[in-house]
Amino acid sequence: MFTVNGTTIVDYPRFQHRGLLLDTSRHFLDVSIIKQNLLAMSQSKFNVFHWHIVDDQSFPYTSNNFPDMATMGAYDSKHIYTQDQIAEIIEFARILGIRVIPEFDSPGHSQSWGKSIKDLLTKCYSSGKPNGQYGPIDPSLETSYGFLSKFFAEIAKVFPDHYVHLGGDEVNFDCWKSNPNITAFMKQKDFGTDYAKLEEYYMQRLLDIVSGVKKGYMIWQEVVDNGAKISKETIVEIYKNEAYMYHVFLTTLKGYRTVLQACWYLDLIKYGVQWPAFYSCDPHDFFGTAEQKKLVIGGETCMWGEYVDNTNVLSRTWPRASVVAERLWSAQNVKDANAAAPRLEEHRCRMIKRGFPAEAVNGPGYCSQEYSIHEPV
């Protein structure tokens, strides 16, 4: 006779969107590092990899239709992702139960795009003449939308997830204001001097292009903050850390599905125990109706790439990202940081045992198996 102990575990995620952003434009990250990060994500129950793949600084995505964008926009020929490598990352993530949502941010954050695509960026003027500087994508030219149509038709095929992140943040209007052709375009469209309307015009054209290739889209909150009228199918990501819960309230009040990022910047580091602030941030911590709170579909933590590369991105991300993962997975009443501290310490040691360089986050202590690397040759 055998006796078997029966145990029932009831566990399920509180939020459907549990994401982590990596930035591969400011510093390039090797495919092996991205895979290691995906493994760590899966072990903390993250299910969305937000791949901020390109930005002003570099364009490492190798496009089939526009190969010169990587040739001229990447740091060099070694700092690119080929189509095979991108497919490899997407498949690796899929096996782990992780979606890959790429971000191609425009009309700002696009300086690297303009190195190869003629007349894509706005020419900036001083004293009535071009000054050699370039601003955001030029929204007054039909050629801009022709390029975007062909580019996003490709992106729709390369990245199988339904969603693509279209950015829309931090658009500096100064260059647009300086350009006489855009001034004439504004007059033609009856926009007056409201450049937020010009941004809205661009974003709506872009959203229509992306809808046309059967993709859904995410955007940064700035598009909505500036009063743009966009489809209710849009997912809005709250990233500004000033009064962010008020922005969650306003965005859901307008009927948009919302993802919170503003309180989970892993790249903003300081001395001491930092993670309890991440743990105390809750996407539902605002005075809204039950219907508004249903529109909050989750959150993302982020590791922007200005000061991380292959040497430190994993240690700086983990295990602090796991704190956000627990917040997005566990019930709302699981919020005692003192109770979470030993769990986090145990998880860190578990990660170290599995080969991840997870940094110390609780002060002095030890793991029974410490992290080690081979001595340099």
Coordinates of C-alpha atoms in Angstrom, one line a residue:
M1 CA 0.0 0.0 0.0
F2 CA 1.3 3.5 -0.9
T3 CA 0.2 6.7 0.7
V4 CA 0.2 9.8 -1.6
N5 CA 0.0 13.3 -0.1
G6 CA -2.4 15.3 -2.2
T7 CA -1.8 19.1 -2.6
T8 CA -3.8 21.6 -4.4
I9 CA -2.2 24.8 -5.6
V10 CA -4.5 27.6 -6.7
D11 CA -2.4 30.3 -8.5
Y12 CA -3.1 32.7 -11.3
P13 CA -1.9 36.1 -12.5
R14 CA -3.7 39.2 -11.4
F15 CA -2.7 41.1 -14.6
Q16 CA -2.5 39.8 -18.1
H17 CA 0.3 42.1 -19.2
R18 CA 3.5 41.5 -17.2
G19 CA 6.4 43.1 -19.1
L20 CA 10.0 44.0 -19.1
L21 CA 11.6 46.5 -21.4
L22 CA 15.2 46.3 -22.7
D23 CA 16.8 49.0 -24.8
T24 CA 19.2 47.8 -27.5
S25 CA 19.8 51.1 -29.1
R26 CA 21.8 53.1 -26.6
H27 CA 24.0 50.0 -26.0
F28 CA 23.8 46.9 -28.2
L29 CA 23.0 43.7 -26.3
D30 CA 24.2 40.3 -27.7
V31 CA 21.6 37.7 -28.6
S32 CA 23.0 35.5 -25.8
I33 CA 22.4 38.2 -23.2
I34 CA 18.8 38.7 -24.5
K35 CA 18.2 35.0 -24.2
Q36 CA 19.6 34.9 -20.7
N37 CA 17.2 37.8 -19.8
L38 CA 14.3 35.9 -21.3
L39 CA 15.1 32.8 -19.2
A40 CA 15.2 35.0 -16.1
M41 CA 11.9 36.6 -17.1
S42 CA 10.3 33.1 -17.5
Q43 CA 11.5 32.2 -14.0
S44 CA 9.7 35.3 -12.6
K45 CA 6.5 34.8 -14.5
F46 CA 6.9 37.8 -16.9
N47 CA 5.1 37.2 -20.2
V48 CA 5.9 40.2 -22.4
F49 CA 9.4 41.3 -23.7
H50 CA 9.1 44.9 -24.8
W51 CA 12.0 45.2 -27.2
H52 CA 13.0 48.9 -27.6
I53 CA 15.1 47.8 -30.5
V54 CA 16.0 51.2 -32.1
D55 CA 16.3 54.8 -31.2
D56 CA 18.2 58.0 -32.1
Q57 CA 21.5 56.5 -31.2
S58 CA 21.5 53.4 -33.4
F59 CA 19.4 51.3 -35.7
P60 CA 20.4 47.7 -35.2
Y61 CA 17.3 46.1 -36.8
T62 CA 18.3 44.7 -40.2
S63 CA 15.4 45.5 -42.5
N64 CA 14.7 43.3 -45.6
N65 CA 13.1 46.3 -47.5
F66 CA 15.5 48.9 -46.2
P67 CA 18.9 47.2 -45.4
D68 CA 20.7 50.6 -45.4
M69 CA 18.9 51.6 -42.2
A70 CA 21.1 49.2 -40.3
T71 CA 24.2 49.6 -42.5
M72 CA 24.2 53.4 -42.0
G73 CA 22.2 53.6 -38.7
A74 CA 23.8 51.0 -36.5
Y75 CA 27.0 51.6 -34.6
D76 CA 28.8 49.3 -37.0
S77 CA 28.3 46.1 -38.9
K78 CA 28.9 43.9 -35.7
H79 CA 26.1 45.7 -33.7
I80 CA 23.1 44.6 -35.7
Y81 CA 20.4 41.9 -35.4
T82 CA 19.9 39.9 -38.5
Q83 CA 16.5 38.5 -39.5
D84 CA 17.6 35.0 -38.5
Q85 CA 18.7 36.3 -35.0
I86 CA 15.4 38.1 -34.5
A87 CA 13.5 35.0 -35.5
E88 CA 15.7 33.0 -33.1
I89 CA 14.9 35.4 -30.2
I90 CA 11.1 35.4 -31.0
E91 CA 11.0 31.6 -31.0
F92 CA 13.1 31.3 -27.9
A93 CA 10.7 33.6 -26.1
R94 CA 7.7 31.8 -27.5
I95 CA 8.9 28.5 -26.0
L96 CA 9.1 30.2 -22.6
G97 CA 5.6 31.6 -22.9
I98 CA 6.8 35.2 -23.6
R99 CA 5.4 37.5 -26.2
V100 CA 7.9 39.9 -28.1
I101 CA 6.5 43.4 -28.7
P102 CA 8.9 45.5 -30.7
E103 CA 9.0 49.2 -30.4
F104 CA 9.8 51.5 -33.3
D105 CA 9.4 54.9 -31.8
S106 CA 8.4 57.9 -34.0
P107 CA 8.1 60.7 -35.1
G108 CA 10.8 61.6 -32.5
H109 CA 13.6 59.3 -31.4
S110 CA 14.2 58.6 -35.1
Q111 CA 17.6 60.3 -35.9
S112 CA 19.1 56.9 -36.8
W113 CA 16.3 56.3 -39.3
G114 CA 17.2 59.4 -41.3
K115 CA 20.8 58.5 -42.0
S116 CA 19.6 56.3 -44.9
I117 CA 16.0 57.4 -45.7
K118 CA 16.2 60.5 -47.8
D119 CA 14.0 63.5 -46.7
L120 CA 12.5 61.5 -43.9
L121 CA 13.5 63.8 -41.1
T122 CA 12.5 67.5 -40.8
K123 CA 15.1 70.0 -41.8
C124 CA 15.6 72.5 -39.0
Y125 CA 16.0 76.2 -40.0
S126 CA 17.8 79.2 -38.4
S127 CA 17.4 82.7 -39.8
G128 CA 15.3 81.4 -42.7
K129 CA 17.9 78.8 -43.8
P130 CA 18.5 75.1 -43.1
N131 CA 21.1 74.9 -40.3
G132 CA 22.2 71.3 -40.9
Q133 CA 20.2 69.9 -38.0
Y134 CA 17.3 67.5 -38.2
G135 CA 14.2 67.0 -36.1
P136 CA 11.4 64.5 -36.0
I137 CA 10.0 62.7 -39.0
D138 CA 8.5 65.2 -41.4
P139 CA 4.7 64.8 -41.2
S140 CA 4.0 67.1 -44.1
L141 CA 5.5 64.9 -46.8
E142 CA 3.5 62.0 -48.4
T143 CA 6.9 60.3 -49.0
S144 CA 7.1 59.8 -45.2
Y145 CA 3.9 57.8 -45.1
G146 CA 4.9 55.8 -48.2
F147 CA 8.1 54.7 -46.4
L148 CA 6.2 54.0 -43.2
S149 CA 3.7 51.8 -45.1
K150 CA 6.4 49.6 -46.6
F151 CA 8.4 49.5 -43.4
F152 CA 5.5 48.4 -41.1
A153 CA 4.2 46.0 -43.7
E154 CA 7.6 44.2 -43.1
I155 CA 7.4 44.6 -39.3
A156 CA 4.0 42.9 -39.4
K157 CA 5.5 39.9 -41.0
V158 CA 8.7 39.7 -38.9
F159 CA 7.1 40.0 -35.5
P160 CA 4.1 37.7 -35.1
D161 CA 2.6 39.3 -32.0
H162 CA -0.6 41.2 -32.6
Y163 CA 0.9 44.4 -31.1
V164 CA 3.7 46.7 -32.1
H165 CA 4.7 49.7 -29.9
L166 CA 4.7 52.9 -31.9
G167 CA 6.2 55.3 -29.3
G168 CA 5.0 58.8 -29.9
D169 CA 6.8 60.3 -26.9
E170 CA 9.1 63.3 -26.4
V171 CA 8.4 65.0 -29.7
N172 CA 10.3 68.3 -29.7
F173 CA 8.2 70.8 -31.8
D174 CA 11.0 73.4 -32.2
C175 CA 12.3 72.0 -35.5
W176 CA 8.8 71.7 -36.9
K177 CA 8.2 75.3 -35.9
S178 CA 11.3 76.5 -37.7
N179 CA 10.6 74.8 -41.0
P180 CA 8.7 77.0 -43.5
N181 CA 7.3 74.1 -45.4
I182 CA 5.7 72.7 -42.2
T183 CA 4.4 76.2 -41.4
A184 CA 2.6 76.2 -44.8
F185 CA 1.3 72.7 -44.2
M186 CA -0.1 73.7 -40.8
K187 CA -1.9 76.6 -42.5
Q188 CA -3.3 74.3 -45.2
K189 CA -4.6 71.9 -42.6
D190 CA -6.1 74.7 -40.4
F191 CA -3.9 73.7 -37.4
G192 CA -3.1 77.2 -36.5
T193 CA 0.0 77.2 -34.3
D194 CA -1.1 74.0 -32.4
Y195 CA 1.7 71.6 -33.1
A196 CA 0.0 68.9 -31.0
K197 CA -2.5 68.8 -33.9
L198 CA 0.4 68.1 -36.3
E199 CA 1.6 65.3 -34.0
E200 CA -2.0 64.0 -33.9
Y201 CA -2.2 64.1 -37.6
Y202 CA 1.1 62.1 -38.0
M203 CA 0.1 59.6 -35.3
Q204 CA -3.3 59.0 -36.8
R205 CA -1.8 58.4 -40.3
L206 CA 0.7 56.0 -38.7
L207 CA -2.1 54.2 -36.7
D208 CA -4.1 53.8 -39.9
I209 CA -1.0 52.3 -41.6
V210 CA -0.5 49.8 -38.8
S211 CA -4.2 48.9 -38.7
G212 CA -4.0 48.3 -42.4
V213 CA -1.5 45.5 -41.9
K214 CA -3.8 44.0 -39.2
K215 CA -1.7 45.0 -36.2
G216 CA -2.7 46.4 -32.9
Y217 CA -0.6 49.1 -31.3
M218 CA 0.7 50.5 -28.1
I219 CA 1.9 54.1 -27.6
W220 CA 3.4 56.2 -24.9
Q221 CA 1.1 58.5 -22.9
E222 CA 2.3 61.7 -24.5
V223 CA 0.1 61.2 -27.5
V224 CA -3.0 61.1 -25.3
D225 CA -1.7 63.9 -23.0
N226 CA -1.4 66.2 -26.0
G227 CA -5.1 65.7 -26.8
A228 CA -4.8 63.4 -29.8
K229 CA -8.0 61.5 -30.7
I230 CA -7.0 57.9 -31.3
S231 CA -8.8 54.6 -31.6
K232 CA -10.1 53.0 -28.4
E233 CA -8.2 49.9 -29.4
T234 CA -5.0 51.7 -28.5
I235 CA -3.0 50.5 -25.5
V236 CA -1.5 53.5 -23.7
E237 CA 1.6 53.1 -21.6
I238 CA 2.1 55.5 -18.7
Y239 CA 5.8 56.3 -18.3
K240 CA 6.1 59.8 -16.8
N241 CA 6.8 59.5 -13.1
E242 CA 5.1 62.8 -12.1
A243 CA 1.6 62.1 -10.7
Y244 CA 1.5 58.9 -12.7
M245 CA -1.6 57.4 -11.0
Y246 CA -3.5 60.5 -11.9
H247 CA -2.5 59.9 -15.5
V248 CA -3.7 56.3 -15.2
F249 CA -7.0 57.7 -13.9
L250 CA -7.3 60.2 -16.8
T251 CA -6.3 57.6 -19.5
T252 CA -8.8 55.0 -18.3
L253 CA -11.4 57.7 -17.9
K254 CA -11.0 58.3 -21.6
G255 CA -11.7 54.6 -22.2
Y256 CA -8.2 53.4 -23.1
R257 CA -6.6 50.2 -22.0
T258 CA -3.6 51.1 -19.9
V259 CA -0.2 49.7 -19.0
L260 CA 1.8 51.3 -16.1
Q261 CA 5.6 51.7 -16.3
A262 CA 6.3 55.0 -14.5
C263 CA 7.2 53.6 -11.0
W264 CA 9.4 50.8 -12.2
Y265 CA 12.6 52.3 -13.7
L266 CA 15.3 49.8 -12.9
D267 CA 17.9 52.0 -14.5
L268 CA 17.4 54.7 -11.9
I269 CA 19.7 53.3 -9.2
K270 CA 20.8 54.6 -5.8
Y271 CA 22.7 53.3 -2.8
G272 CA 20.7 51.2 -0.4
V273 CA 17.7 49.0 -0.4
Q274 CA 15.6 50.3 -3.3
W275 CA 13.2 47.5 -4.2
P276 CA 10.4 48.2 -1.6
A277 CA 9.4 51.3 -3.5
F278 CA 8.8 49.1 -6.6
Y279 CA 6.9 46.6 -4.4
S280 CA 4.5 49.3 -3.0
C281 CA 3.5 50.6 -6.5
D282 CA 0.2 49.1 -7.5
P283 CA -1.5 49.7 -10.9
H284 CA -4.9 49.9 -9.2
D285 CA -3.9 52.4 -6.6
F286 CA -6.1 55.2 -7.9
F287 CA -9.6 56.5 -7.3
G288 CA -11.4 55.1 -10.3
T289 CA -14.5 53.1 -11.1
A290 CA -14.4 49.3 -11.4
E291 CA -14.7 49.7 -15.1
Q292 CA -11.7 52.0 -15.2
K293 CA -9.7 49.5 -13.2
K294 CA -10.6 46.7 -15.7
L295 CA -8.9 48.8 -18.4
V296 CA -5.6 48.6 -16.5
I297 CA -4.3 45.4 -18.1
G298 CA -0.9 45.3 -16.3
G299 CA 2.5 46.9 -16.2
E300 CA 6.1 46.9 -17.3
T301 CA 9.4 47.4 -15.6
C302 CA 12.2 48.9 -17.8
M303 CA 16.0 48.9 -18.1
W304 CA 16.9 51.8 -20.4
G305 CA 20.3 51.4 -22.0
E306 CA 22.3 54.5 -21.4
Y307 CA 24.5 53.0 -18.7
V308 CA 24.1 49.2 -19.2
D309 CA 25.5 46.8 -21.8
N310 CA 26.5 43.2 -21.9
T311 CA 28.8 43.5 -18.9
N312 CA 26.1 44.6 -16.4
V313 CA 22.6 44.5 -17.8
L314 CA 21.7 41.2 -16.1
S315 CA 23.0 42.0 -12.7
R316 CA 21.4 45.4 -12.7
T317 CA 18.1 44.0 -13.8
W318 CA 17.9 41.0 -11.5
P319 CA 16.5 40.2 -9.0
R320 CA 14.9 43.7 -8.7
A321 CA 12.7 43.0 -11.7
S322 CA 11.3 40.0 -9.8
V323 CA 9.7 42.4 -7.3
V324 CA 7.6 43.9 -10.1
A325 CA 6.8 40.5 -11.4
E326 CA 5.3 39.5 -8.0
R327 CA 3.3 42.8 -7.9
L328 CA 1.8 42.0 -11.3
W329 CA 1.1 38.4 -10.5
S330 CA 0.0 38.2 -6.9
A331 CA -3.2 39.3 -5.3
Q332 CA -3.5 42.9 -4.3
N333 CA -3.4 42.1 -0.6
V334 CA 0.1 40.5 -0.9
K335 CA 2.0 43.7 -0.2
D336 CA 4.0 43.3 2.9
A337 CA 7.6 44.2 2.0
N338 CA 9.0 42.7 5.2
A339 CA 7.4 39.3 4.3
A340 CA 8.6 39.6 0.7
A341 CA 12.3 40.3 1.7
P342 CA 13.2 36.7 2.5
R343 CA 11.4 35.4 -0.6
L344 CA 13.4 37.8 -2.7
E345 CA 16.6 36.8 -1.0
E346 CA 15.8 33.1 -1.6
H347 CA 14.9 33.8 -5.3
R348 CA 18.2 35.7 -5.7
C349 CA 20.2 32.7 -4.4
R350 CA 18.1 30.4 -6.7
M351 CA 19.0 32.6 -9.7
I352 CA 22.7 32.6 -8.7
K353 CA 22.6 28.8 -8.5
R354 CA 21.2 28.7 -12.0
G355 CA 24.0 30.9 -13.3
F356 CA 22.5 34.4 -13.3
P357 CA 24.6 37.2 -11.9
A358 CA 21.8 38.5 -9.7
E359 CA 23.0 41.4 -7.6
A360 CA 22.6 41.8 -3.8
V361 CA 19.5 43.9 -2.9
N362 CA 18.9 43.4 0.8
G363 CA 22.3 44.4 2.3
P364 CA 24.8 42.0 3.9
G365 CA 24.2 38.3 3.5
Y366 CA 25.3 35.3 1.5
C367 CA 24.1 32.5 -0.7
S368 CA 25.1 28.9 -0.1
Q369 CA 26.4 28.8 -3.7
E370 CA 27.9 32.1 -4.7
Y371 CA 28.2 33.4 -8.2
S372 CA 31.6 32.9 -9.8
I373 CA 33.1 33.4 -13.2
H374 CA 36.1 31.9 -14.9
E375 CA 39.4 33.7 -14.4
P376 CA 40.3 35.8 -17.5
V377 CA 42.8 34.1 -19.8

